[in-house]
Amino acid sequence: MEGLINFGILFLTMAGIYGILSLGLNVQWGFTGMLNVGIAAFFAVGAYSSAIVTSVGDLPHWGGIGAPMIIGFAAAMIVSGIMAFFVGLITLNLRSDYLAIASIGIAEIIRLVLKNEEWMTGGVNGFTGISGKFNNIFDGGHALLYMIMVMVVLGIAYFLCERAYKSPWGRVQRAIRENEIAARAMGKNSLSFRLQSFVLGSAIMGLGGAVYTHFTGFISPEAFDPLLATFLIWVMLIAGGSGNNKGAILGAFIIWGVWSGTEFITSSILPADMATQGAYLRVLFIGILLQAILLTRPQGLLPENAPQPDKD
Amino acid sequence: MSDVLLTIENVTGGYGEADILFDLNMKVHDGEVVVIVGPNGAGKSTAMKSVFGLLKIRGGTITYDGHDITHDTSDAIVRRGICYVPQTNNVFPTLTVHENLEMGAFVRKDDISDSLDRIYEFFPPLKEKRKLPAGTLSGGQRQMVAMGKALMLDPKLLLLDEPTAGLSPKYMDQIFSIVKQINELGIGILMVEQNAKQALGLADRGYVLASGKNRYEDTGANLLANREVAEMFLGG
Amino acid sequence: MEILQLVLYGTILGSILALGAVGVSLTFGILRFANFSHGDLMTIGAYVVFVVFTVMKLPLWLAIIVSLAVTAALTAIIDKLIYRNFRNSDPVILLISSFGMALILRSLIQLIWGPSTQVYEKGIQLAIKFGGGLRIKPDQIIILVGTVLLIIALHLFLRKTKMGKAMRAVADNAELARLTGINTEKVILCTWLMGGALAAAAGIFLGLDTRVFPEMGWNILLPVFAAAILGGIGNPYGAIAGGLVIGISQELSTQFIDPSYKPAVAFAIMVVILIVRPTGIFAGRSS
Ligand SMILES: Nc1ncnc2c1ncn2[C@@H]1O[C@H](COP(=O)(O)OP(=O)(O)OP(=O)(O)O)[C@@H](O)[C@H]1O
Ligand SMILES: [Mg+2]
């Protein structure tokens, strides 16, 4: 029973974190149609930023400032947002393919930095000393508290995204999405709108990273590989329904369920020495699932329903 | 006039949700020159595209040579012997002039060298420039490439969308005389033109379109003589 | 002299990148999307040679031919099963789908061949020394010669055959091509076959030059894209030049920075291009 509750808390916390990431992607892709294939970069930068400002102790890498967690969250959003600003400035006026390529480039570079710059990030050994009130969550009631906090953060993010979507600002974003060419011809103004959306989405991803950091209490470059930190989030948003904030969250919960559920299945069916094969099978399954969704229900479980312009 | 080649009958349709053409009717007979005139945005180009399967047609039929082609694909229509020269972007810019002409004959499986010779005879300036990318040519010469490309299939019907748009008067006259020569080979021509005076002078018959609907239909000479038409479209 | 040696290594890496970038550019030109599974197709190509050459012990040239054919066929099958359904969708859907395809291919590779690193031939190849102390390994000669042959073959195909010209026509203006009666489905099939074969060649050469492992293609995707953008994406000739520039820059950069940052060099060059001339420096097409 205790195990089941622990599992439930763990599940909801992770799904909630992915829900935040998925909301961030929804702002970029769902609202504005911008193709960010480097979510991992913003996720990781948020995670490390928060780790750096909140960690305590004499560390072999950056950090040790010991700021409260809320400052960590803010730092994560700001640093990810700034990075997004520059990436966006370079690519958002170009065809969407260029943004996709540039974003994957950013993710690659960030991964290299995380791995190689030990003095800053701890390198492959990971970042230690991450602290905060909710550390050691598995020691007792803290896990539940943290889960509740994740849900609150997710709720706030949802509320803000929903407001943004329904506002005139959101309407402009949709107009840009519907007609990329015309929007590009609009020039500066459209670039500024796209940048705002890109920065907002990336800041939310950074926030997701920070929330993740304080959950696990330890981060290393491995956690931000393109599969877990980019691809899975795309599948979540597309499954749930691009353009629909509820869909983004629903998709995160369902796909995280599928992802952890398949782990349960492969580990109980396959012998222990085939655990790695089990992991590959799960990736294969998620890849095929994405194709199936794109082919049969590209609008997702909860399709977008844009408010009528004359109603609000 | 001889047999009817192309019939557009009560065609209604558009690109997306909205209709652009409303109950449109047109005919081209074997070997005829038919000219469409009308104000900007009247749907002239759209009418041409409807023949070529580029439109969602919601009503009416298009027949060619006795076959219903309303819902045929573009390449099936090409195979039937209709060629279409669009208003803009009507050559492959990075392909050489020669390659453009070869592409015009893509659906042919036989030897095309005779046709190539004929086109070069028809458009002497192209022969000199055959090895240059078509995108580097002047507007008039590009128009020749586009027309030559269309003629590679020995079509029975040629659709020309504003072949003289943006050309200098010298080239304009040249293009009109080429159109006449093409017609003299027995090829039916359906042509959209802004230079209504010259075009109607050449035409056997003409149609005036406005807002996607037929407005007038008569012989070229009669349309030229029609005062209302003259006021509306021929600059008084 | 060290510099010249690095330029030579850069040319070898550049050849590999060029082959990859040409494939990306061809598919982009015809289908208007950046194929994110191209790197993993390279990996497939590399592993097929591993099976035919290293495991089955057949001659290398035969293994290469088999690999090009198998990878090309696989690419065409993927199109038939998946990509073809998105012909009328926004090309970005294709891009997302290809991203998923990349993971599908990689997990298949890992399931079949496992996660470990392989080499085609055990033992160290002796480098051939020539003029001024320059060194080159026999495998690297194969890479250079193979690349030149493939690029000549591609050039002849694009310039001399009806299908090659039709491919260029579709890349120029797909709608006009359709109106001209060009069978665009056939052109697309042909593009995938060539793209797959070129990806395989790039992967094989990468495997010859270094090692074979499941992430090899994905890891090199960024420099490959950078090369394609540098050359003006959609322009296969530019992609060759782009590949060489990126390859040589990456090798030369090891003089100044940590070699693990080689991909960052490609990225930096790409960013500069995107800022100053997004259509590419080698007279690329406008998008
Ligand atoms: N590809 C398209 N998609 C949607 N609407 C289109 C498209 N092309 C044209 N239209 C619309 O269809 C209407 C008719 O356009 P069309 O090009 O047929 O006019 P036209 O008579 O040829 O004008 P022009 O003299 O300027 O060539 C216009 O309102 C135009 O905005
Ligand atoms: Mg027109």
Short mmCIF file of C-alpha atoms in Angstrom, two decimals, chain C:
data_model
loop_
_atom_site.label_atom_id
_atom_site.label_comp_id
_atom_site.label_asym_id
_atom_site.label_seq_id
_atom_site.Cartn_x
_atom_site.Cartn_y
_atom_site.Cartn_z
CA MET C 1 52.87 21.25 -41.67
CA GLU C 2 50.52 20.29 -38.88
CA ILE C 3 48.03 22.70 -40.40
CA LEU C 4 48.17 20.96 -43.78
CA GLN C 5 47.59 17.65 -42.09
CA LEU C 6 44.54 19.08 -40.35
CA VAL C 7 43.26 20.40 -43.67
CA LEU C 8 43.61 16.90 -45.07
CA TYR C 9 41.70 15.41 -42.14
CA GLY C 10 39.18 18.20 -42.56
CA THR C 11 38.72 17.27 -46.19
CA ILE C 12 38.04 13.69 -45.19
CA LEU C 13 35.52 14.71 -42.55
CA GLY C 14 34.21 17.27 -45.04
CA SER C 15 33.61 14.55 -47.62
CA ILE C 16 31.51 12.64 -45.14
CA LEU C 17 29.57 15.76 -44.18
CA ALA C 18 29.16 16.68 -47.84
CA LEU C 19 27.59 13.34 -48.70
CA GLY C 20 25.24 13.68 -45.76
CA ALA C 21 24.40 17.27 -46.59
CA VAL C 22 23.74 16.51 -50.25
CA GLY C 23 21.18 13.94 -49.18
CA VAL C 24 19.52 16.38 -46.80
CA SER C 25 19.51 19.05 -49.47
CA LEU C 26 17.99 16.80 -52.11
CA THR C 27 15.11 15.78 -49.89
CA PHE C 28 14.65 19.34 -48.73
CA GLY C 29 14.57 20.58 -52.31
CA ILE C 30 11.84 18.19 -53.34
CA LEU C 31 9.81 17.67 -50.18
CA ARG C 32 10.49 21.00 -48.45
CA PHE C 33 11.38 19.66 -45.03
CA ALA C 34 14.55 19.04 -43.06
CA ASN C 35 14.76 15.30 -42.58
CA PHE C 36 15.77 14.65 -38.99
CA SER C 37 16.07 10.92 -39.58
CA HIS C 38 18.87 11.39 -42.08
CA GLY C 39 21.57 10.84 -39.45
CA ASP C 40 20.06 7.57 -38.34
CA LEU C 41 19.80 6.42 -41.95
CA MET C 42 23.54 7.01 -42.06
CA THR C 43 23.90 4.75 -39.05
CA ILE C 44 21.83 2.04 -40.75
CA GLY C 45 24.13 2.24 -43.76
CA ALA C 46 27.18 1.88 -41.53
CA TYR C 47 25.75 -1.17 -39.76
CA VAL C 48 24.81 -2.94 -42.99
CA VAL C 49 28.47 -2.77 -44.00
CA PHE C 50 29.39 -4.04 -40.56
CA VAL C 51 27.20 -7.08 -41.17
CA VAL C 52 28.26 -7.79 -44.74
CA PHE C 53 31.93 -6.93 -44.44
CA THR C 54 32.91 -7.58 -40.84
CA VAL C 55 30.54 -10.38 -39.89
CA MET C 56 29.96 -12.13 -43.22
CA LYS C 57 33.50 -11.34 -44.37
CA LEU C 58 32.51 -10.38 -47.93
CA PRO C 59 34.54 -7.82 -49.86
CA LEU C 60 34.19 -4.18 -48.82
CA TRP C 61 33.04 -2.94 -52.23
CA LEU C 62 30.26 -5.49 -52.23
CA ALA C 63 29.29 -4.54 -48.70
CA ILE C 64 29.11 -0.90 -49.73
CA ILE C 65 26.87 -1.67 -52.70
CA VAL C 66 24.59 -3.83 -50.59
CA SER C 67 24.41 -1.13 -47.94
CA LEU C 68 23.51 1.63 -50.42
CA ALA C 69 20.79 -0.56 -51.89
CA VAL C 70 19.37 -1.68 -48.55
CA THR C 71 19.32 1.82 -47.09
CA ALA C 72 17.79 3.29 -50.23
CA ALA C 73 15.08 0.64 -50.20
CA LEU C 74 14.43 1.20 -46.50
CA THR C 75 14.07 4.93 -47.12
CA ALA C 76 11.56 4.32 -49.89
CA ILE C 77 9.60 1.95 -47.66
CA ILE C 78 9.48 4.54 -44.87
CA ASP C 79 8.08 6.99 -47.39
CA LYS C 80 5.42 4.55 -48.55
CA LEU C 81 4.41 3.67 -44.99
CA ILE C 82 4.61 7.05 -43.32
CA TYR C 83 5.76 10.17 -45.13
CA ARG C 84 3.54 9.67 -48.16
CA ASN C 85 0.49 10.22 -45.99
CA PHE C 86 1.66 13.74 -45.24
CA ARG C 87 2.01 14.95 -48.83
CA ASN C 88 -0.80 17.43 -48.46
CA SER C 89 0.04 18.46 -44.91
CA ASP C 90 2.23 21.30 -43.79
CA PRO C 91 5.86 20.18 -44.28
CA VAL C 92 6.58 20.77 -40.59
CA ILE C 93 4.44 17.73 -39.82
CA LEU C 94 6.89 15.76 -41.93
CA LEU C 95 9.72 17.21 -39.90
CA ILE C 96 8.12 16.09 -36.64
CA SER C 97 7.40 12.70 -38.11
CA SER C 98 11.00 12.37 -39.26
CA PHE C 99 12.16 13.22 -35.76
CA GLY C 100 10.09 10.29 -34.52
CA MET C 101 11.45 8.15 -37.32
CA ALA C 102 14.98 8.97 -36.15
CA LEU C 103 14.19 7.45 -32.77
CA ILE C 104 12.46 4.45 -34.29
CA LEU C 105 15.49 3.71 -36.45
CA ARG C 106 17.91 4.20 -33.59
CA SER C 107 16.02 1.95 -31.22
CA LEU C 108 15.85 -0.71 -33.93
CA ILE C 109 19.59 -0.42 -34.41
CA GLN C 110 20.11 -0.77 -30.68
CA LEU C 111 17.79 -3.75 -30.50
CA ILE C 112 19.53 -5.53 -33.36
CA TRP C 113 23.15 -4.65 -32.74
CA GLY C 114 23.23 -3.55 -29.13
CA PRO C 115 24.67 -0.37 -27.69
CA SER C 116 28.35 -1.16 -28.02
CA THR C 117 30.87 0.33 -30.38
CA GLN C 118 32.12 -1.70 -33.32
CA VAL C 119 34.96 -1.38 -35.78
CA TYR C 120 35.06 -2.70 -39.32
CA GLU C 121 38.54 -4.15 -38.97
CA LYS C 122 40.51 -4.76 -35.82
CA GLY C 123 44.07 -3.58 -35.66
CA ILE C 124 45.66 -0.32 -36.61
CA GLN C 125 46.03 0.67 -40.22
CA LEU C 126 49.44 1.93 -41.15
CA ALA C 127 49.31 5.44 -42.49
CA ILE C 128 50.90 6.12 -45.82
CA LYS C 129 53.39 8.97 -45.64
CA PHE C 130 53.86 11.27 -48.54
CA GLY C 131 55.19 14.71 -49.52
CA GLY C 132 56.15 16.94 -46.56
CA GLY C 133 55.31 14.45 -43.86
CA LEU C 134 51.59 14.29 -44.63
CA ARG C 135 49.93 11.06 -43.58
CA ILE C 136 46.85 9.34 -44.87
CA LYS C 137 45.35 5.94 -44.08
CA PRO C 138 44.19 3.58 -46.83
CA ASP C 139 40.62 3.82 -45.52
CA GLN C 140 40.79 7.56 -45.86
CA ILE C 141 41.82 7.20 -49.48
CA ILE C 142 38.75 5.03 -49.98
CA ILE C 143 36.63 7.78 -48.44
CA LEU C 144 38.05 10.51 -50.64
CA VAL C 145 37.86 8.49 -53.84
CA GLY C 146 34.43 7.14 -52.98
CA THR C 147 33.10 10.61 -52.32
CA VAL C 148 34.46 11.98 -55.57
CA LEU C 149 32.96 9.08 -57.53
CA LEU C 150 29.57 9.43 -55.88
CA ILE C 151 29.47 13.16 -56.46
CA ILE C 152 30.39 12.76 -60.11
CA ALA C 153 27.70 10.11 -60.47
CA LEU C 154 25.17 12.39 -58.80
CA HIS C 155 26.19 15.29 -61.02
CA LEU C 156 25.77 13.22 -64.16
CA PHE C 157 22.44 11.97 -62.93
CA LEU C 158 21.12 15.45 -62.21
CA ARG C 159 22.41 16.94 -65.46
CA LYS C 160 22.05 14.19 -68.00
CA THR C 161 19.09 12.00 -67.17
CA LYS C 162 15.44 12.82 -67.63
CA MET C 163 14.67 11.88 -64.03
CA GLY C 164 17.54 13.99 -62.72
CA LYS C 165 16.31 17.01 -64.63
CA ALA C 166 12.79 16.36 -63.42
CA MET C 167 14.09 16.33 -59.85
CA ARG C 168 15.67 19.72 -60.38
CA ALA C 169 12.46 20.94 -61.97
CA VAL C 170 10.38 19.85 -58.98
CA ALA C 171 12.89 21.50 -56.65
CA ASP C 172 12.57 24.70 -58.69
CA ASN C 173 8.78 24.82 -58.72
CA ALA C 174 6.73 21.81 -57.72
CA GLU C 175 3.41 23.19 -58.91
CA LEU C 176 4.74 24.08 -62.33
CA ALA C 177 6.27 20.62 -62.54
CA ARG C 178 2.88 19.09 -61.93
CA LEU C 179 1.28 21.35 -64.54
CA THR C 180 3.98 20.33 -66.97
CA GLY C 181 2.93 16.71 -66.53
CA ILE C 182 5.96 15.61 -64.53
CA ASN C 183 5.10 12.59 -62.41
CA THR C 184 5.97 14.05 -59.04
CA GLU C 185 5.40 10.80 -57.15
CA LYS C 186 8.06 9.14 -59.24
CA VAL C 187 10.38 12.06 -58.64
CA ILE C 188 9.79 11.81 -54.90
CA LEU C 189 10.52 8.08 -54.92
CA CYS C 190 13.70 8.70 -56.82
CA THR C 191 14.70 11.43 -54.38
CA TRP C 192 14.26 9.12 -51.42
CA LEU C 193 16.26 6.38 -53.08
CA MET C 194 19.12 8.74 -53.76
CA GLY C 195 18.87 10.39 -50.35
CA GLY C 196 18.98 6.99 -48.67
CA ALA C 197 21.93 5.80 -50.72
CA LEU C 198 23.87 8.99 -50.04
CA ALA C 199 23.10 8.75 -46.33
CA ALA C 200 24.38 5.18 -46.35
CA ALA C 201 27.58 6.24 -48.09
CA ALA C 202 28.15 9.00 -45.55
CA GLY C 203 27.54 6.58 -42.69
CA ILE C 204 29.85 3.94 -44.13
CA PHE C 205 32.63 6.42 -44.62
CA LEU C 206 32.14 7.75 -41.12
CA GLY C 207 32.36 4.17 -39.87
CA LEU C 208 35.53 3.59 -41.87
CA ASP C 209 37.11 6.76 -40.55
CA THR C 210 36.09 6.25 -36.94
CA ARG C 211 33.84 3.65 -35.38
CA VAL C 212 30.34 2.30 -35.66
CA PHE C 213 27.87 2.90 -32.83
CA PRO C 214 24.14 3.60 -32.60
CA GLU C 215 24.39 7.37 -32.02
CA MET C 216 27.01 8.03 -34.69
CA GLY C 217 24.54 9.41 -37.21
CA TRP C 218 22.53 11.46 -34.77
CA ASN C 219 25.73 12.98 -33.37
CA ILE C 220 26.82 14.18 -36.79
CA LEU C 221 23.41 15.49 -37.82
CA LEU C 222 24.14 19.02 -36.64
CA PRO C 223 27.29 19.51 -38.77
CA VAL C 224 25.44 17.90 -41.68
CA PHE C 225 22.59 20.38 -41.37
CA ALA C 226 25.07 23.20 -40.94
CA ALA C 227 26.76 22.15 -44.18
CA ALA C 228 23.43 22.02 -45.99
CA ILE C 229 22.45 25.48 -44.74
CA LEU C 230 25.86 26.89 -45.58
CA GLY C 231 25.44 25.66 -49.12
CA GLY C 232 21.93 27.03 -49.40
CA ILE C 233 19.54 24.33 -48.29
CA GLY C 234 17.95 22.64 -51.29
CA ASN C 235 21.05 23.18 -53.40
CA PRO C 236 23.06 19.92 -53.57
CA TYR C 237 26.08 21.58 -55.14
CA GLY C 238 26.29 24.13 -52.36
CA ALA C 239 26.01 21.30 -49.85
CA ILE C 240 29.26 19.79 -51.12
CA ALA C 241 31.10 23.06 -50.61
CA GLY C 242 29.36 23.52 -47.27
CA GLY C 243 30.47 20.09 -46.12
CA LEU C 244 34.09 20.81 -46.96
CA VAL C 245 34.06 24.19 -45.25
CA ILE C 246 32.52 22.76 -42.08
CA GLY C 247 34.79 19.72 -42.08
CA ILE C 248 37.97 21.70 -42.49
CA SER C 249 36.89 24.33 -39.96
CA GLN C 250 36.10 21.64 -37.42
CA GLU C 251 39.51 20.02 -37.79
CA LEU C 252 41.40 23.31 -37.76
CA SER C 253 39.51 24.40 -34.66
CA THR C 254 41.16 21.61 -32.69
CA GLN C 255 44.27 23.78 -32.73
CA PHE C 256 42.51 26.29 -30.53
CA ILE C 257 39.71 24.59 -28.66
CA ASP C 258 38.84 21.31 -27.00
CA PRO C 259 38.11 18.75 -29.76
CA SER C 260 34.88 17.73 -28.07
CA TYR C 261 33.51 21.12 -29.13
CA LYS C 262 33.85 20.35 -32.84
CA PRO C 263 30.07 20.34 -33.32
CA ALA C 264 29.98 23.78 -31.73
CA VAL C 265 32.19 25.05 -34.53
CA ALA C 266 29.67 23.83 -37.07
CA PHE C 267 26.95 25.47 -35.05
CA ALA C 268 28.80 28.75 -34.82
CA ILE C 269 29.36 28.84 -38.57
CA MET C 270 25.70 28.05 -39.10
CA VAL C 271 24.60 30.84 -36.78
CA VAL C 272 26.78 33.34 -38.61
CA ILE C 273 25.30 32.22 -41.93
CA LEU C 274 21.78 32.46 -40.58
CA ILE C 275 22.47 36.01 -39.50
CA VAL C 276 24.26 37.35 -42.54
CA ARG C 277 22.88 35.28 -45.39
CA PRO C 278 20.25 32.69 -44.56
CA THR C 279 19.93 31.55 -48.16
CA GLY C 280 23.46 30.16 -47.94
CA ILE C 281 26.71 31.47 -49.28
CA PHE C 282 26.79 29.29 -52.35
CA ALA C 283 23.99 30.91 -54.32
CA GLY C 284 21.27 28.94 -52.63
CA ARG C 285 17.63 29.14 -53.50
CA SER C 286 15.44 31.58 -51.69
CA SER C 287 12.86 29.93 -49.53
#
